[in-house]
Amino acid sequence: MDTFRAAWLIACRDLRSYFRDRTGMLLGFALPIALVGVFGFLSTFLYGEGGAMGRASLWVADEDQSESSARFLQLLADAETVSLHPAVGEDAVTESELRQKIIDGEIHHGLVLTAGFGQTMEQGGLPTLRMLRDPGRTMEDMMIQIGIMQAYFGVTEGNAWPAMMGRQMRQLGMDDDMAKQVESFSESTLQLMRTVFPKSEEEPEAKNEELAGFDMQNFFTQMVPMEEEDFSPPDRPKMVTWMQAQSISGITVMMLMFGLLACGVSLIREREEGTMQRLLASPAPRSAILWGKFMFTAIVGFIQLTVLLTFGETVFHVDTFRDPATLLALMVCTTLAITSFGMLIASWAQTQKQAEGVSTLLILMMSCLGGAWFPLQAFDVPVYVHYAMRSTLTHWAISGFQGMFWHQQSWLHPAMLLDLSVLLGFSVLAACGSLLLFRRRLDA
Amino acid sequence: MNQAPLLQVNHLRYAYEEREAVRDLSFSVYPGETLGFLGPNGAGKTTTLSCVCGLLRKWQGSMQFRGQEFAPGKSSKQRALLGVVPQELALYGDLTAQENLQFFGRLAGLRGDKLRQAVSRGLDLAGLSSRARDRVSTFSGGMKRRLNIAAGDLHSPELLLLDEPTAGVDPQSRNHIFETLMELKEEGRTLIYTTHYMEEAERLCNRILIVHEGALAASGSAQELAQSLDLPDANLEQVFLQLTGRSLRD
Ligand SMILES: Nc1ncnc2c1ncn2[C@@H]1O[C@H](COP(=O)(O)OP(=O)(O)O)[C@@H](O)[C@H]1O
Ligand SMILES: [Mg+2]
């Protein structure tokens, strides 16, 4: 009997058992779908639509209750980097409640407008704000500061500008005389600007809106003459965010690994249940046992990948099927790489427990390093982490899918070719390794 | 016997790492005979059968099948000459009886009509024709044992190796299995058969090998064995205890 036919028989036997266990099979499909769904959905908030930053939530206790403080809060609510709490209509909170909420971990930033805020402001001073914060949340800190700066600037209609500049210079170590000069210079330029662009009496609302729309994120970049151009591949779907494409790629790859682990382990079950003796004693070539498991695992993997990607397409509109050739190449290479990985573990391990333990650890580690959980590639990491990332097959699979979803690379694109060939190379190496291990075990 | 042996095993030795399980065992099986392989637990019966069917490959000595050098661990053609009924049940619980037989039949190279006939004969042999479409996981121990035998004999191999096929089943199933083996014997099939049950061996086997600590302790028909020990009226069990001692084995 030739190896292919024997392997095919063994694969069909496994498929029959696999699809017979309805509950197990449905779980095998439903869990990955659920996870891809959750991660895809959550990543929308993580980086916002269209790849922009999301908003950081900021809680405020207004103990001043003046007209100025109300206007300040309104401007803060309009700022793009902050989502303000309590929202209109919700119960106001006090400073001590804010402190407790931070300790309890319910919130991470609490702003207190102390009594006298409005009065100081009317006298032309800079009222001090009190920020209560969870020191671990540095990421949000930046966004909140941007929002506050915008509102602060806006609430004084720009009048605080000279004082803000003076304060900044003093902070930077400038002596008082110099700082005062900066203040008066700022004052003069402000006056000059007011003269050249007189405040329109008829349209006070428009002025306000303009201020509210003041974009601190771009404020400093606008000081330098710079033209900005956005580049996106022409076909990239509008709804997809970078983070979402990353999440869908990452979780799909990770779940595929878990799904295929169960199939690879069927090699070990064969041994534990004694049926391996019959397979070995049969006239079928012995390597057909391994290839049969390989076929079975790869077929299930391909089906799972199709289901997961179809799900991603249906719910998140990542435009999966735009380029069928690239999609197919990626699916085949990814499935092969993960299948060989599963076979390698299965032929190395003595028992099912060993196989599951080791591969769970490896899958989680590779998923983390490969960027399935958070986009590690996007950060500047030490060089050894960089190499660790690139040694995982998840990295290349995710990079391939991300390349297809976000960068719209075709399979002929050099970066995509690299991803595909690394995956294929990994498959060949792991398959040879598992064949060696399998042979060695037979040589008893 | 004036015939040429079907299988001849010469000076077989096998060691698991340090432990020598088979030491210098030689025997022959002649076409159409049922050879009983008797020995206490740990005597090396399973190990010997595993060497013969190629599950173990690093044995020493030599084997000939119909006069040809025999190493089934390395040749799939030679494996096709044998049928194996492992001591441990070797069936897929999530498949039905029929599906199990179909799979093992295909793996043994059967197709089409031959396969269909072999499967229905196998189900018949196991007394499971009425349960053909039930999953094996729902079967009793005895039913599984019977199917286990049928699965090894699907392709009607020239030599069928049965390792304790009646271990741990109720008297009804034992009786069924016993009759099955009788039937195979009457068809002229060649069997090697290991067991603990003396009266089974006494009734079924043309010749009996008594193995003790990996070596041959005695061989011959039950009668010859008794006579050789000067215990002409003794039954096989008494002969067995005489040859292998009375101490516990496990
Ligand atoms: N896989 C194994 N590894 C190590 N020792 C083994 C193994 N299988 C059997 N043995 C040892 O080899 C000897 C012969 O065992 P076995 O052939 O199973 O005996 P029997 O089938 O006659 O009960 C025993 O001492 C047993 O403990
Ligand atoms: Mg045994």
Tab-separated table of C-alpha atoms in Angstrom, chain A residues 147-364:
chain	number	residue	atom	x	y	z
A	147	GLY	CA	-7.500	67.921	26.994
A	148	ILE	CA	-6.985	70.090	30.052
A	149	MET	CA	-4.607	72.413	28.264
A	150	GLN	CA	-7.142	72.900	25.531
A	151	ALA	CA	-9.913	73.691	27.985
A	152	TYR	CA	-7.695	75.958	30.068
A	153	PHE	CA	-6.708	77.923	27.045
A	154	GLY	CA	-10.271	78.059	25.844
A	155	VAL	CA	-11.955	79.112	29.057
A	156	THR	CA	-9.908	82.324	29.221
A	157	GLU	CA	-10.477	82.936	25.548
A	158	GLY	CA	-6.751	82.940	25.152
A	159	ASN	CA	-6.243	85.623	27.812
A	160	ALA	CA	-4.276	83.227	29.999
A	161	TRP	CA	-1.765	82.712	27.222
A	162	PRO	CA	0.847	85.264	28.458
A	163	ALA	CA	0.606	83.983	32.048
A	164	MET	CA	0.852	80.377	30.869
A	165	MET	CA	3.950	81.194	28.838
A	166	GLY	CA	5.522	83.016	31.799
A	167	ARG	CA	4.810	80.117	34.090
A	168	GLN	CA	6.320	77.680	31.617
A	169	MET	CA	9.493	79.769	31.321
A	170	ARG	CA	9.879	79.945	35.099
A	171	GLN	CA	9.455	76.208	35.286
A	172	LEU	CA	12.228	75.870	32.760
A	173	GLY	CA	14.519	77.897	35.050
A	174	MET	CA	14.247	81.353	33.524
A	175	ASP	CA	14.702	84.149	36.061
A	176	ASP	CA	11.758	86.330	37.010
A	177	ASP	CA	12.775	89.387	34.969
A	178	MET	CA	13.185	87.421	31.784
A	179	ALA	CA	9.938	85.605	32.413
A	180	LYS	CA	8.132	88.884	32.854
A	181	GLN	CA	9.525	90.011	29.504
A	182	VAL	CA	8.222	86.875	27.867
A	183	GLU	CA	4.846	87.536	29.472
A	184	SER	CA	4.667	91.064	28.215
A	185	PHE	CA	5.876	90.066	24.795
A	186	SER	CA	3.156	87.421	24.656
A	187	GLU	CA	0.687	90.014	25.877
A	188	SER	CA	1.688	92.346	23.028
A	189	THR	CA	1.470	89.685	20.348
A	190	LEU	CA	-1.931	88.700	21.716
A	191	GLN	CA	-3.070	92.341	21.510
A	192	LEU	CA	-1.633	92.630	18.026
A	193	MET	CA	-3.469	89.529	16.890
A	194	ARG	CA	-6.694	90.829	18.413
A	195	THR	CA	-6.256	94.042	16.458
A	196	VAL	CA	-5.514	92.313	13.187
A	197	PHE	CA	-8.235	89.686	13.695
A	198	PRO	CA	-10.879	91.578	15.673
A	199	LYS	CA	-13.281	89.523	17.725
A	200	SER	CA	-16.481	89.343	15.791
A	201	GLU	CA	-19.279	90.791	17.920
A	202	GLU	CA	-21.954	89.239	15.743
A	203	GLU	CA	-20.698	85.713	16.014
A	204	PRO	CA	-19.563	85.034	19.560
A	205	GLU	CA	-20.676	81.388	19.257
A	206	ALA	CA	-18.478	80.763	16.268
A	207	LYS	CA	-15.496	82.045	18.204
A	208	ASN	CA	-16.274	79.634	20.989
A	209	GLU	CA	-16.533	76.716	18.665
A	210	GLU	CA	-13.239	77.606	17.145
A	211	LEU	CA	-11.661	77.566	20.548
A	212	ALA	CA	-13.301	74.327	21.460
A	213	GLY	CA	-11.987	72.900	18.255
A	214	PHE	CA	-8.500	74.061	19.143
A	215	ASP	CA	-6.367	71.040	18.522
A	216	MET	CA	-3.568	70.752	21.019
A	217	GLN	CA	-2.340	67.595	19.395
A	218	ASN	CA	-1.479	69.611	16.321
A	219	PHE	CA	-0.631	72.852	18.103
A	220	PHE	CA	3.115	72.349	18.281
A	221	THR	CA	3.497	70.536	15.019
A	222	GLN	CA	1.829	73.498	13.350
A	223	MET	CA	4.554	75.798	14.582
A	224	VAL	CA	6.962	74.064	12.246
A	225	PRO	CA	6.120	74.490	8.577
A	226	MET	CA	5.053	71.030	7.548
A	227	GLU	CA	2.787	69.500	4.999
A	228	GLU	CA	1.125	66.312	6.069
A	229	GLU	CA	-0.092	63.650	3.709
A	230	ASP	CA	-1.837	60.414	4.675
A	231	PHE	CA	-1.022	57.289	2.770
A	232	SER	CA	-3.326	54.304	2.692
A	233	PRO	CA	-3.686	51.608	0.101
A	234	PRO	CA	-6.636	52.644	-2.074
A	235	ASP	CA	-8.700	49.546	-1.252
A	236	ARG	CA	-8.356	49.569	2.490
A	237	PRO	CA	-11.822	49.358	4.012
A	238	LYS	CA	-12.747	52.556	5.847
A	239	MET	CA	-14.172	50.831	8.880
A	240	VAL	CA	-11.095	48.836	9.792
A	241	THR	CA	-8.609	50.150	12.309
A	242	TRP	CA	-5.011	49.124	12.498
A	243	MET	CA	-5.477	47.657	15.928
A	244	GLN	CA	-8.521	45.739	14.817
A	245	ALA	CA	-6.695	44.149	11.912
A	246	GLN	CA	-3.899	43.286	14.318
A	247	SER	CA	-6.286	41.729	16.833
A	248	ILE	CA	-8.177	39.716	14.295
A	249	SER	CA	-4.940	38.397	12.790
A	250	GLY	CA	-3.418	37.660	16.178
A	251	ILE	CA	-6.351	35.956	17.824
A	252	THR	CA	-7.119	33.976	14.686
A	253	VAL	CA	-3.579	32.622	14.620
A	254	MET	CA	-3.571	31.904	18.346
A	255	MET	CA	-6.907	30.113	18.301
A	256	LEU	CA	-5.848	28.107	15.288
A	257	MET	CA	-2.870	26.895	17.281
A	258	PHE	CA	-5.058	25.816	20.163
A	259	GLY	CA	-7.499	24.149	17.794
A	260	LEU	CA	-4.776	22.205	16.053
A	261	LEU	CA	-3.151	21.188	19.292
A	262	ALA	CA	-6.178	18.978	19.919
A	263	CYS	CA	-5.676	17.318	16.537
A	264	GLY	CA	-1.941	16.783	16.910
A	265	VAL	CA	-2.564	15.126	20.226
A	266	SER	CA	-4.587	12.417	18.453
A	267	LEU	CA	-1.208	10.873	17.610
A	268	ILE	CA	-0.530	10.436	21.307
A	269	ARG	CA	-4.051	9.198	21.992
A	270	GLU	CA	-3.496	6.510	19.429
A	271	ARG	CA	-0.558	5.315	21.497
A	272	GLU	CA	-2.343	5.603	24.806
A	273	GLU	CA	-5.394	3.734	23.591
A	274	GLY	CA	-3.416	0.889	22.052
A	275	THR	CA	-4.640	1.439	18.502
A	276	MET	CA	-1.119	2.505	17.555
A	277	GLN	CA	-0.148	-1.187	17.860
A	278	ARG	CA	-2.622	-2.065	15.161
A	279	LEU	CA	-1.497	0.763	12.916
A	280	LEU	CA	2.104	-0.322	13.343
A	281	ALA	CA	1.336	-3.987	12.782
A	282	SER	CA	-0.696	-3.223	9.647
A	283	PRO	CA	0.923	-3.365	6.216
A	284	ALA	CA	0.636	0.412	5.945
A	285	PRO	CA	4.012	2.174	5.711
A	286	ARG	CA	4.832	3.537	9.133
A	287	SER	CA	5.475	7.098	8.102
A	288	ALA	CA	1.875	7.078	6.823
A	289	ILE	CA	0.749	7.256	10.451
A	290	LEU	CA	2.460	10.602	10.900
A	291	TRP	CA	1.394	11.910	7.495
A	292	GLY	CA	-2.173	10.804	8.177
A	293	LYS	CA	-2.229	12.883	11.342
A	294	PHE	CA	-0.635	15.723	9.431
A	295	MET	CA	-3.341	15.630	6.768
A	296	PHE	CA	-6.104	15.414	9.327
A	297	THR	CA	-4.735	18.327	11.336
A	298	ALA	CA	-4.139	20.437	8.261
A	299	ILE	CA	-7.659	19.807	6.942
A	300	VAL	CA	-9.269	20.749	10.244
A	301	GLY	CA	-6.949	23.750	10.447
A	302	PHE	CA	-7.921	24.934	7.018
A	303	ILE	CA	-11.619	24.648	7.849
A	304	GLN	CA	-11.147	26.451	11.147
A	305	LEU	CA	-9.164	29.206	9.505
A	306	THR	CA	-11.859	29.612	6.849
A	307	VAL	CA	-14.555	29.845	9.505
A	308	LEU	CA	-12.578	32.321	11.605
A	309	LEU	CA	-11.747	34.540	8.659
A	310	THR	CA	-15.304	34.444	7.373
A	311	PHE	CA	-16.435	35.473	10.816
A	312	GLY	CA	-13.915	38.313	10.886
A	313	GLU	CA	-15.176	39.419	7.492
A	314	THR	CA	-18.863	39.241	8.397
A	315	VAL	CA	-18.551	41.154	11.633
A	316	PHE	CA	-15.617	43.502	11.153
A	317	HIS	CA	-15.568	43.942	7.372
A	318	VAL	CA	-11.811	43.562	7.079
A	319	ASP	CA	-12.262	42.756	3.399
A	320	THR	CA	-10.759	39.293	3.755
A	321	PHE	CA	-11.661	38.032	0.323
A	322	ARG	CA	-10.355	40.988	-1.656
A	323	ASP	CA	-7.319	39.100	-2.904
A	324	PRO	CA	-8.093	35.362	-3.063
A	325	ALA	CA	-4.627	34.270	-4.228
A	326	THR	CA	-2.853	35.986	-1.340
A	327	LEU	CA	-5.478	34.794	1.100
A	328	LEU	CA	-5.085	31.214	-0.073
A	329	ALA	CA	-1.288	31.359	0.062
A	330	LEU	CA	-1.399	32.762	3.580
A	331	MET	CA	-3.976	30.238	4.753
A	332	VAL	CA	-2.007	27.318	3.347
A	333	CYS	CA	1.341	28.464	4.763
A	334	THR	CA	-0.112	29.316	8.160
A	335	THR	CA	-1.988	26.029	8.412
A	336	LEU	CA	1.085	24.047	7.390
A	337	ALA	CA	3.339	25.841	9.848
A	338	ILE	CA	0.957	25.404	12.760
A	339	THR	CA	0.241	21.795	11.818
A	340	SER	CA	3.932	20.918	11.760
A	341	PHE	CA	4.359	22.658	15.068
A	342	GLY	CA	1.571	20.464	16.497
A	343	MET	CA	3.105	17.315	15.023
A	344	LEU	CA	6.495	18.201	16.446
A	345	ILE	CA	5.027	18.499	19.945
A	346	ALA	CA	2.945	15.345	19.498
A	347	SER	CA	5.872	13.219	18.394
A	348	TRP	CA	8.122	14.594	21.098
A	349	ALA	CA	5.741	14.176	24.065
A	350	GLN	CA	5.295	10.866	25.854
A	351	THR	CA	1.813	11.575	27.158
A	352	GLN	CA	-1.129	13.776	26.262
A	353	LYS	CA	-0.640	15.773	29.468
A	354	GLN	CA	2.942	16.565	28.546
A	355	ALA	CA	1.943	17.633	25.072
A	356	GLU	CA	-0.856	19.864	26.300
A	357	GLY	CA	1.237	21.422	29.049
A	358	VAL	CA	4.187	22.239	26.850
A	359	SER	CA	2.198	23.459	23.909
A	360	THR	CA	-0.097	25.655	26.005
A	361	LEU	CA	2.997	27.334	27.380
A	362	LEU	CA	4.568	27.670	23.946
A	363	ILE	CA	1.383	28.912	22.310
A	364	LEU	CA	0.845	31.590	24.937
